[in-house]
PDB file of C-alpha atoms and ligand atoms in Angstrom:
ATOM      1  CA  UNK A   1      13.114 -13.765 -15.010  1.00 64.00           C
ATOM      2  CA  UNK A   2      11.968 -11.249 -12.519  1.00 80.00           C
ATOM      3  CA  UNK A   3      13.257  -9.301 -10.361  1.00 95.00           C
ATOM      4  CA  UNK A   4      16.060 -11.333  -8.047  1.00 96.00           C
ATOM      5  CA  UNK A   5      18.792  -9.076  -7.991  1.00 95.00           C
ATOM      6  CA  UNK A   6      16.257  -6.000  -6.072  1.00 96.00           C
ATOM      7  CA  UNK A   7      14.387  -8.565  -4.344  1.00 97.00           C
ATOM      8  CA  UNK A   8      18.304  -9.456  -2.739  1.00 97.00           C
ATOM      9  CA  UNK A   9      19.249  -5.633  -2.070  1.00 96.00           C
ATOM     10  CA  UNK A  10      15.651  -5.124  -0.233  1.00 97.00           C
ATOM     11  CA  UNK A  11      16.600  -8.295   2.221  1.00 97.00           C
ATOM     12  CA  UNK A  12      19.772  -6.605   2.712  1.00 97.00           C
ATOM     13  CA  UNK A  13      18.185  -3.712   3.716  1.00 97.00           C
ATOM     14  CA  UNK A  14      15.786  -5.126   6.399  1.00 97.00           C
ATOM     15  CA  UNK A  15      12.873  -6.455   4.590  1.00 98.00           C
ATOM     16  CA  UNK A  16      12.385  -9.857   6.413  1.00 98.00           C
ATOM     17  CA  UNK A  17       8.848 -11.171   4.903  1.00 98.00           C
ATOM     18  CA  UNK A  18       9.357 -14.191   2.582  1.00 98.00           C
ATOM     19  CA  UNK A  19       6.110 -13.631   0.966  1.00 98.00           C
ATOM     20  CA  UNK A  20       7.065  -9.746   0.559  1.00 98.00           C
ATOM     21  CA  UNK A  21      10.061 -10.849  -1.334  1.00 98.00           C
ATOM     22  CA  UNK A  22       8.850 -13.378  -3.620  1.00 98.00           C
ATOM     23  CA  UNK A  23       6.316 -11.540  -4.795  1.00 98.00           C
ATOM     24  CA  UNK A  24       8.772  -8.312  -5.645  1.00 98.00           C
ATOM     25  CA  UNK A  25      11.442 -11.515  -7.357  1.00 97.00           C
ATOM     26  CA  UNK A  26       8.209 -12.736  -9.621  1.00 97.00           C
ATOM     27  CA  UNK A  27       7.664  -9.042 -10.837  1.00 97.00           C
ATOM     28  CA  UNK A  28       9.913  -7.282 -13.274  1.00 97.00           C
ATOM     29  CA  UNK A  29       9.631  -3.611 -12.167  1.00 97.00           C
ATOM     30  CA  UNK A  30      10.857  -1.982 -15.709  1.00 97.00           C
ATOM     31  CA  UNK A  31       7.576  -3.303 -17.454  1.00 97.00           C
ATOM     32  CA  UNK A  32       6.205  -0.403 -14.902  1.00 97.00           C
ATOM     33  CA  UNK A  33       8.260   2.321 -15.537  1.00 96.00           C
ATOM     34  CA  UNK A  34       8.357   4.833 -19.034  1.00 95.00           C
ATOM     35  CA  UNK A  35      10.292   3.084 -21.479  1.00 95.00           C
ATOM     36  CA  UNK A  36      12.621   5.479 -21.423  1.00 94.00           C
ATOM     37  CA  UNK A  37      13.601   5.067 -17.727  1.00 94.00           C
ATOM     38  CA  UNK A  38      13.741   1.335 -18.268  1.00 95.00           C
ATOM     39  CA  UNK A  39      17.355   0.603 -17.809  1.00 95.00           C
ATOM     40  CA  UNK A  40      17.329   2.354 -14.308  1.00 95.00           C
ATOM     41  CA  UNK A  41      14.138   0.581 -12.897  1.00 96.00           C
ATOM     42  CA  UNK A  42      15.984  -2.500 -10.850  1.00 93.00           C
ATOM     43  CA  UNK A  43      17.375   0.251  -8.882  1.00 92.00           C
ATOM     44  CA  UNK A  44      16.137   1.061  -5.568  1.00 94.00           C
ATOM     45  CA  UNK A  45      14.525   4.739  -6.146  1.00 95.00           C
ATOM     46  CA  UNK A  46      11.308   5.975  -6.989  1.00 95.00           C
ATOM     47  CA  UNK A  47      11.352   6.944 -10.511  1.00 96.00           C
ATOM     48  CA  UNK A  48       8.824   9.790 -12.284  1.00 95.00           C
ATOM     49  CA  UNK A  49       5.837   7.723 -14.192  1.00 94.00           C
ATOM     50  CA  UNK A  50       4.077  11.267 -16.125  1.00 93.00           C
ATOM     51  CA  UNK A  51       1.786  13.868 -14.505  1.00 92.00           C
ATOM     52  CA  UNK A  52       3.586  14.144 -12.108  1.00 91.00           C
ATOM     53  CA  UNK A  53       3.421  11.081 -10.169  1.00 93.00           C
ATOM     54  CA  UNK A  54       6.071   8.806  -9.268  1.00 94.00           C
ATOM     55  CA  UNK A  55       6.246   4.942  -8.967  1.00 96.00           C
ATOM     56  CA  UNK A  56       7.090   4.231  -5.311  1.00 96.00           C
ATOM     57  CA  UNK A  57      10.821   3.248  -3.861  1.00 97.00           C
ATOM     58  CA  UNK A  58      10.823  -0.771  -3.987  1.00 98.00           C
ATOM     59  CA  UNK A  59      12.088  -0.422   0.003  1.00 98.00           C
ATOM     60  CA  UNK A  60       8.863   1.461   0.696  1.00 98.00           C
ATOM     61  CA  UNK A  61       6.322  -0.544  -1.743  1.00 98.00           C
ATOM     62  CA  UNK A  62       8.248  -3.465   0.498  1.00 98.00           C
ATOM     63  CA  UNK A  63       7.941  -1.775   4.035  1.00 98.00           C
ATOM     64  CA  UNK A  64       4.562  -1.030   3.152  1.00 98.00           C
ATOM     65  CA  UNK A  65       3.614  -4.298   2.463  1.00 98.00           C
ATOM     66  CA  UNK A  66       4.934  -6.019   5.109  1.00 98.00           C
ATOM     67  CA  UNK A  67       3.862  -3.745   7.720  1.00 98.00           C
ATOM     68  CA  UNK A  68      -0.009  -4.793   6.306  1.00 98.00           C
ATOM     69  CA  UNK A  69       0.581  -8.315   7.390  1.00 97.00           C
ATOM     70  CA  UNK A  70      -1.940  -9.750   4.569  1.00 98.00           C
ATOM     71  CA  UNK A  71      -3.042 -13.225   5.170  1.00 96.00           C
ATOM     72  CA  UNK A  72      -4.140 -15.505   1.679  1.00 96.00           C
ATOM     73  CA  UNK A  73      -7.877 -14.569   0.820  1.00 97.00           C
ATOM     74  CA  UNK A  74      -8.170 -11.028   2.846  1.00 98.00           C
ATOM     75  CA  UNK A  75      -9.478  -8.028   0.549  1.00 98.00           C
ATOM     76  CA  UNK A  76      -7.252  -5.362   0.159  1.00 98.00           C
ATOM     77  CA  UNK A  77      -8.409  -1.771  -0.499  1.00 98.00           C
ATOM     78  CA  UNK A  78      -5.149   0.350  -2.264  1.00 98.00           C
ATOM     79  CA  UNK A  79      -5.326   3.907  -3.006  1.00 98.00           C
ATOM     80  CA  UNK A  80      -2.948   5.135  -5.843  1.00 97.00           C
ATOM     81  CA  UNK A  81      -2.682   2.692  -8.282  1.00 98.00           C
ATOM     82  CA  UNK A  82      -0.442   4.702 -10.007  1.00 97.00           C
ATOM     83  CA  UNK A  83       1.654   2.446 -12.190  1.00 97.00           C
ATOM     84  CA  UNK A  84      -0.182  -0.718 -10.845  1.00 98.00           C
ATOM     85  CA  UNK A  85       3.629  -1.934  -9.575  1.00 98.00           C
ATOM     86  CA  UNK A  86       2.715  -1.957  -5.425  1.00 98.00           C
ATOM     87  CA  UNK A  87      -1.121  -3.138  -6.974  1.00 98.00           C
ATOM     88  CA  UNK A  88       0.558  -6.184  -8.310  1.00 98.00           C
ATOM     89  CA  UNK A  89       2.817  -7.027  -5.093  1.00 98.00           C
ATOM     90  CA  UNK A  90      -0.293  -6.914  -2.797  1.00 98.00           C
ATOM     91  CA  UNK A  91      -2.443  -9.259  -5.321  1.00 98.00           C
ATOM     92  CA  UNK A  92       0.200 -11.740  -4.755  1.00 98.00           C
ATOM     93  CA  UNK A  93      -0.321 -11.833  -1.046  1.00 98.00           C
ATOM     94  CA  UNK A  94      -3.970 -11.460  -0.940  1.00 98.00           C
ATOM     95  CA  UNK A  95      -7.818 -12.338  -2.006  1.00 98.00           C
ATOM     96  CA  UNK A  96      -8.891  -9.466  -3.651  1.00 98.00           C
ATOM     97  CA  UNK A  97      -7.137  -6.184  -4.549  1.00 98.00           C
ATOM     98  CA  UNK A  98      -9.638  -2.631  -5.097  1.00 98.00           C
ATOM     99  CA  UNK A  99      -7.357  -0.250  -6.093  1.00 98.00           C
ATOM    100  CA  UNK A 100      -8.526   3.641  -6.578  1.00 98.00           C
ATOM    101  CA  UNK A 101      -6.705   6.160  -8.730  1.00 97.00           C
ATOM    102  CA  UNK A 102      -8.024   9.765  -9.005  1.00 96.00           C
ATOM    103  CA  UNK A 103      -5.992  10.489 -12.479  1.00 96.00           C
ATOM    104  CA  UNK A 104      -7.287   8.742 -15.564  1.00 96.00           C
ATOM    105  CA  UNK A 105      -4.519   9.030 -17.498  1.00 96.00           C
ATOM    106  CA  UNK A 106      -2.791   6.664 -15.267  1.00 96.00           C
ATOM    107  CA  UNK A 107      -5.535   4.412 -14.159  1.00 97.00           C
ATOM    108  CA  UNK A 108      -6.032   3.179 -18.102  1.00 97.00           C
ATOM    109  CA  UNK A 109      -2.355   1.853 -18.512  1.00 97.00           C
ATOM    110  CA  UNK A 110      -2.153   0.279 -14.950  1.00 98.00           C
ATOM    111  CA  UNK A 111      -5.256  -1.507 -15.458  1.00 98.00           C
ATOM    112  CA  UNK A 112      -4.177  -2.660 -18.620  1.00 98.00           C
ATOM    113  CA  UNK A 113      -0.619  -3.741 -17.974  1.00 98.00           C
ATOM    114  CA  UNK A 114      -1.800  -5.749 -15.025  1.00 98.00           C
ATOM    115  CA  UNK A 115      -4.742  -7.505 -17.004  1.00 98.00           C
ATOM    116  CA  UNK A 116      -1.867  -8.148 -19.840  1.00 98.00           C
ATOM    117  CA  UNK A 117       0.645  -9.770 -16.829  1.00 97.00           C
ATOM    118  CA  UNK A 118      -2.660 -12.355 -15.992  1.00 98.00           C
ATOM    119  CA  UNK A 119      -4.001 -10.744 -12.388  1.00 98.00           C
ATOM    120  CA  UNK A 120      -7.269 -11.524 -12.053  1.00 97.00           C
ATOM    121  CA  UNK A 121      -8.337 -10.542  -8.591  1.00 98.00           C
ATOM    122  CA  UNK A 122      -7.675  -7.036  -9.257  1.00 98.00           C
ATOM    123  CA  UNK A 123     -10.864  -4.227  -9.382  1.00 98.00           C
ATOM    124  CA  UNK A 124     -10.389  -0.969 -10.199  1.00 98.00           C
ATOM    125  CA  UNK A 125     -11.551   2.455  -9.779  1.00 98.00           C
ATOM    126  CA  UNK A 126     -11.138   6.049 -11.509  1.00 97.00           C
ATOM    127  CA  UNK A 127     -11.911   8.667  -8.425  1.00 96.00           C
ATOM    128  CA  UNK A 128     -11.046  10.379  -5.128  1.00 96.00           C
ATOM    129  CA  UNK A 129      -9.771   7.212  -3.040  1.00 97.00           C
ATOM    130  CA  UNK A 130     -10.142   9.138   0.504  1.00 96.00           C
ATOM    131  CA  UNK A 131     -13.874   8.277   0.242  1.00 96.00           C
ATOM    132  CA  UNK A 132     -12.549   4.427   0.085  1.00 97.00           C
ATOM    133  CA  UNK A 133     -14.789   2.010  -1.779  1.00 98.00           C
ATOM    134  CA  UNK A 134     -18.000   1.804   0.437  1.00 98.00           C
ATOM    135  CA  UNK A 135     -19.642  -0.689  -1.763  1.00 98.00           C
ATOM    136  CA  UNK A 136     -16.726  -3.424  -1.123  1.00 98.00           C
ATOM    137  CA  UNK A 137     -15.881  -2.537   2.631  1.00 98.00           C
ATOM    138  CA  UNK A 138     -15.101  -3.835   4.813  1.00 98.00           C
ATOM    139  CA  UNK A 139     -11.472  -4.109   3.985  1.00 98.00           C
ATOM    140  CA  UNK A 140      -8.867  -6.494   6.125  1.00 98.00           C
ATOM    141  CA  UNK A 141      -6.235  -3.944   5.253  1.00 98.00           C
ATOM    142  CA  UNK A 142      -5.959  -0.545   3.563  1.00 98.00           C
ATOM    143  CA  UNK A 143      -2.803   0.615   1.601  1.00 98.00           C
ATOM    144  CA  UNK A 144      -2.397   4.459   0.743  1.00 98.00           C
ATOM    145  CA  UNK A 145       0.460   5.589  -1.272  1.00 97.00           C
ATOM    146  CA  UNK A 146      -0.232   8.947  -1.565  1.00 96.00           C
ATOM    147  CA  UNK A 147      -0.409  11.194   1.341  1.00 96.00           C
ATOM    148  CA  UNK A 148      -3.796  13.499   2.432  1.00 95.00           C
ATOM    149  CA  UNK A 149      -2.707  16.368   5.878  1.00 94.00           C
ATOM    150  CA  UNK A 150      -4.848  13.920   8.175  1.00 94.00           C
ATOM    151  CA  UNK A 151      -6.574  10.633   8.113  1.00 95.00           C
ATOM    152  CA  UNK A 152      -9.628  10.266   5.968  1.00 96.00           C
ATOM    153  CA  UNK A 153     -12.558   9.242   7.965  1.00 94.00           C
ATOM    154  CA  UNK A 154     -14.045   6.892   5.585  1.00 96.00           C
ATOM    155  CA  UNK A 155     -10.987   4.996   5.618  1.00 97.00           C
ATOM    156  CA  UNK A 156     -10.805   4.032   9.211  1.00 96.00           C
ATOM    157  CA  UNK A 157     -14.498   3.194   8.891  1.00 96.00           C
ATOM    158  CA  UNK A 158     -14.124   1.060   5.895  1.00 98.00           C
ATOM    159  CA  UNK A 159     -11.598  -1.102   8.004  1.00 97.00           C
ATOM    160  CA  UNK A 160     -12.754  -4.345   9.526  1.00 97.00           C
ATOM    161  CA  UNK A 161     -12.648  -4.998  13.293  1.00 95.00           C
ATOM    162  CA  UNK A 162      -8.928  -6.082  13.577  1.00 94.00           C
ATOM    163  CA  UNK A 163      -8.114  -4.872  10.003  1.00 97.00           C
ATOM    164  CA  UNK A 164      -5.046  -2.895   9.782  1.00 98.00           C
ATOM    165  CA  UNK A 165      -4.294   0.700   7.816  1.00 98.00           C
ATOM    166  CA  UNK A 166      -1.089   1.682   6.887  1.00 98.00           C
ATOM    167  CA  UNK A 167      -0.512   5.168   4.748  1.00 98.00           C
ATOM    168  CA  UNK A 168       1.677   8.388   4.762  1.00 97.00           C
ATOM    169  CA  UNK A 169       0.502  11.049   6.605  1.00 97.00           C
ATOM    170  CA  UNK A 170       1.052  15.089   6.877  1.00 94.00           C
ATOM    171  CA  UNK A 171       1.841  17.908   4.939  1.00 89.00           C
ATOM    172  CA  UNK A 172       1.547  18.117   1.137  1.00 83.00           C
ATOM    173  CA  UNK A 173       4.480  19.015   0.221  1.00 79.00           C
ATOM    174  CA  UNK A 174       7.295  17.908   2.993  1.00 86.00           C
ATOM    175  CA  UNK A 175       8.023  15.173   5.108  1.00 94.00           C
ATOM    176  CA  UNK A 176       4.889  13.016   6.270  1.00 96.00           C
ATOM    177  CA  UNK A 177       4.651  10.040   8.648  1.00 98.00           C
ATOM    178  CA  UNK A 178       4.150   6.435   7.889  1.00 98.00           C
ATOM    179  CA  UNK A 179       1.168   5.104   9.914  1.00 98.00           C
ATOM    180  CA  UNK A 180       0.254   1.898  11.123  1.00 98.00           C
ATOM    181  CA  UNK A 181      -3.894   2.097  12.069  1.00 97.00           C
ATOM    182  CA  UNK A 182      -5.517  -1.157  13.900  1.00 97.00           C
ATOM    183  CA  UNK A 183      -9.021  -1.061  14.547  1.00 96.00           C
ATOM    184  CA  UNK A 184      -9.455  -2.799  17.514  1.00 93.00           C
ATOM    185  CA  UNK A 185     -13.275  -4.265  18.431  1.00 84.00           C
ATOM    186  CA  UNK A 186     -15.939  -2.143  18.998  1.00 81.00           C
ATOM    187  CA  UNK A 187     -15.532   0.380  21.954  1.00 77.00           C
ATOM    188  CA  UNK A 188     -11.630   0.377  21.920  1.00 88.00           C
ATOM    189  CA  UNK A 189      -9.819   3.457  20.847  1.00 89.00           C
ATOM    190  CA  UNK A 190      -7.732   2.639  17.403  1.00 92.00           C
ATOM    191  CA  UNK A 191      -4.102   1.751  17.619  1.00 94.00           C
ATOM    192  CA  UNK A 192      -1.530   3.924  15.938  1.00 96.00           C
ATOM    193  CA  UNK A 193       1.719   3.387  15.117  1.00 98.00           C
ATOM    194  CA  UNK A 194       4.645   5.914  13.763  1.00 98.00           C
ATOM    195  CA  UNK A 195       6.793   3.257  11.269  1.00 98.00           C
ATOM    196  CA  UNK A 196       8.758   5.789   9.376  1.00 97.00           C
ATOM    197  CA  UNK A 197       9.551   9.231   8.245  1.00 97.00           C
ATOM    198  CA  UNK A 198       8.640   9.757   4.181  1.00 96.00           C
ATOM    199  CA  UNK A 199       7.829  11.178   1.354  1.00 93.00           C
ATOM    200  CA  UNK A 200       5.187  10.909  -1.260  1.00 93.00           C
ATOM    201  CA  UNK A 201       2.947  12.584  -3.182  1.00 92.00           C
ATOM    202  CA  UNK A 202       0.149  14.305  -1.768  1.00 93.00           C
ATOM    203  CA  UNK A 203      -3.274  12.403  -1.978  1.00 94.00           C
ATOM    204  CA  UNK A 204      -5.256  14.837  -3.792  1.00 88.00           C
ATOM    205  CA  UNK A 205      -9.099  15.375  -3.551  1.00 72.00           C
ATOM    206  CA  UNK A 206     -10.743  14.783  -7.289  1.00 53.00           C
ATOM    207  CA  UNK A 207     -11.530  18.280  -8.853  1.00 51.00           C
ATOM    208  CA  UNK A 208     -16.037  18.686  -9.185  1.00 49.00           C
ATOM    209  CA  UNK A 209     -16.841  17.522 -12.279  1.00 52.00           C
ATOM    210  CA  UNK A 210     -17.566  20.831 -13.996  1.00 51.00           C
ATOM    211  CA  UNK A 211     -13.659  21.336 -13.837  1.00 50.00           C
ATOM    212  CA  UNK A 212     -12.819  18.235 -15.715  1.00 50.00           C
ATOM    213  CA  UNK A 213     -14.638  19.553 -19.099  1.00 43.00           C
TER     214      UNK A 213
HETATM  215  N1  SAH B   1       1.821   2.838  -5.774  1.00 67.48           N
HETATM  216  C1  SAH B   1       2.009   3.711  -6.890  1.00 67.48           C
HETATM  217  C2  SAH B   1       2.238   5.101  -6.376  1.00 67.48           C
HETATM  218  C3  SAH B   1       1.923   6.145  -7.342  1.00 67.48           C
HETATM  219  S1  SAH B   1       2.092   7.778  -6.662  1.00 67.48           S
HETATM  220  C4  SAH B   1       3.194   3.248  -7.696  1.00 67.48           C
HETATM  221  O1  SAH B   1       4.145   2.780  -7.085  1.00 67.48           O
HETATM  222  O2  SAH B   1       3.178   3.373  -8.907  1.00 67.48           O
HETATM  223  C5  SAH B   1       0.526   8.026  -5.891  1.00 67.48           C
HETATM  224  C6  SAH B   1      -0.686   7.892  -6.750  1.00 67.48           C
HETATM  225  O3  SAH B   1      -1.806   8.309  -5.973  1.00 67.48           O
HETATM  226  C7  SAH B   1      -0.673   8.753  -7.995  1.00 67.48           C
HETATM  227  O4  SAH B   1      -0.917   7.960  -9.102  1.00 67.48           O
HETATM  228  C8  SAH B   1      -1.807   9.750  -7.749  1.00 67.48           C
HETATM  229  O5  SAH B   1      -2.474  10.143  -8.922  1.00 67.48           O
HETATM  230  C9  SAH B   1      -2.712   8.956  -6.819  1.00 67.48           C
HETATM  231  N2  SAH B   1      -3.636   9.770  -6.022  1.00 67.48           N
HETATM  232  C10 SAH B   1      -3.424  10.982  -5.451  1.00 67.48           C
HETATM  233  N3  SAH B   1      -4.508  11.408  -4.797  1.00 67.48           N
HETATM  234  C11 SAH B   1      -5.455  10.426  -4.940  1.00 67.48           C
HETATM  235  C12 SAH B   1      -6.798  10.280  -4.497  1.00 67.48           C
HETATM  236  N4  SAH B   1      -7.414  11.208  -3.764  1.00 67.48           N
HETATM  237  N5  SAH B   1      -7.469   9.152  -4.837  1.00 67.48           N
HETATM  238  C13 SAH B   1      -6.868   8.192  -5.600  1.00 67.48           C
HETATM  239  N6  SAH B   1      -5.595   8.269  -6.043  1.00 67.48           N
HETATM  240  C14 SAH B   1      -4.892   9.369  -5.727  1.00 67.48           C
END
């Protein structure tokens, strides 16, 4: 079945990326969503998924994606899996998908839904994304969808020459901008790019351990 009907409201909207849009038709965004909100997940709004989290607007999750311009085979680092739902557009369009997610709670069902819906070029993490995934970098493209006050330093570096960045960006709790980072070759200053005023959740930094017991 899938997802046709959101997939036809996001063209109408602006989203022009074929790939973007048949990978948001093959999903079915209420197997993402709290049972309970079930009936309301085809419509374009982000929707609360528990501890206070929310799964992303589908215009966003599709703005987001196609701003990354993902080629088959590149790697993909995503921070915020959240409910997995943007994980599993992105492994559609890509290689490899490493996808971080600080809370536990939510990392567990994510993981499992998408090994139950077949992805299998998905990795995951439990921890604080804005120190990337060093082991796996470089990345061809970096997806936040959570937003920290400035840029985190270890995700520019964890970008390939010519790899391209796109997150929310600015205060916690307010309005934040969309960016578009390229890293250019060596000795050129980065590329930014303002897409879009937003609002998400504020990338958090994972508490020290000692806190978590
Ligand atoms: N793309 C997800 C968005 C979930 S909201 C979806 O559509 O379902 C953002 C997610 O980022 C939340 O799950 C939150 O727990 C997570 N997050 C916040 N700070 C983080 C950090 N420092 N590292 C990893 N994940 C983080």
């Amino acid at each position: 079945m899938g997802d046709v009907e959101l997939a036809e409201a996001l063209r109408r909207q602006g989203i022009s990326d074929e790939r973007v849009l048949e990978a948001i038709r093959r999903l079915e965004r209420a197997e993402f969503v709290p049972e309970a909100m079930r009936n309301v997940a085809g419509q374009d709004s982000p929707l609360p998924i528990g501890h206070g989290q929310t799964i992303s607007q589908p215009y966003i999750v599709a703005f987001m994606t196609q701003a990354l311009e993902l080629k088959p085979g590149e790697r993909v680092l995503e921070i915020g899996t959240g409910s997995g739902y943007q994980t599993a557009v992105l492994a559609q369009l890509c290689g490899e998908v490493y996808s971080v997610e600080v809370l536990p709670e939510l990392a567990g069902p994510a993981r499992e839904r998408l090994e139950r819906l077949g992805f299998g070029n998905i990795h995951f993490r439990v921890g604080d994304g804005t120190a990337g995934w060093p082991e796996a970098a470089p990345f061809d493209a970096i997806l936040g969808t959570a937003a920290p006050e400035r840029l985190p330093p270890a995700l520019y570096q964890q970008l390939r020459p010519g790899g391209r960045l796109v997150l929310p960006v600015g205060p916690l709790h307010g309005t934040q901008e969309l960016i578009r980072v390229t890293r250019p070759p060596a000795g050129e200053a980065a590329r930014v790019e303002n897409l879009l005023s937003v609002r998400f959740v504020p990338m958090t930094r994972a508490p020290p351990a000692d806190l978590l017991h």
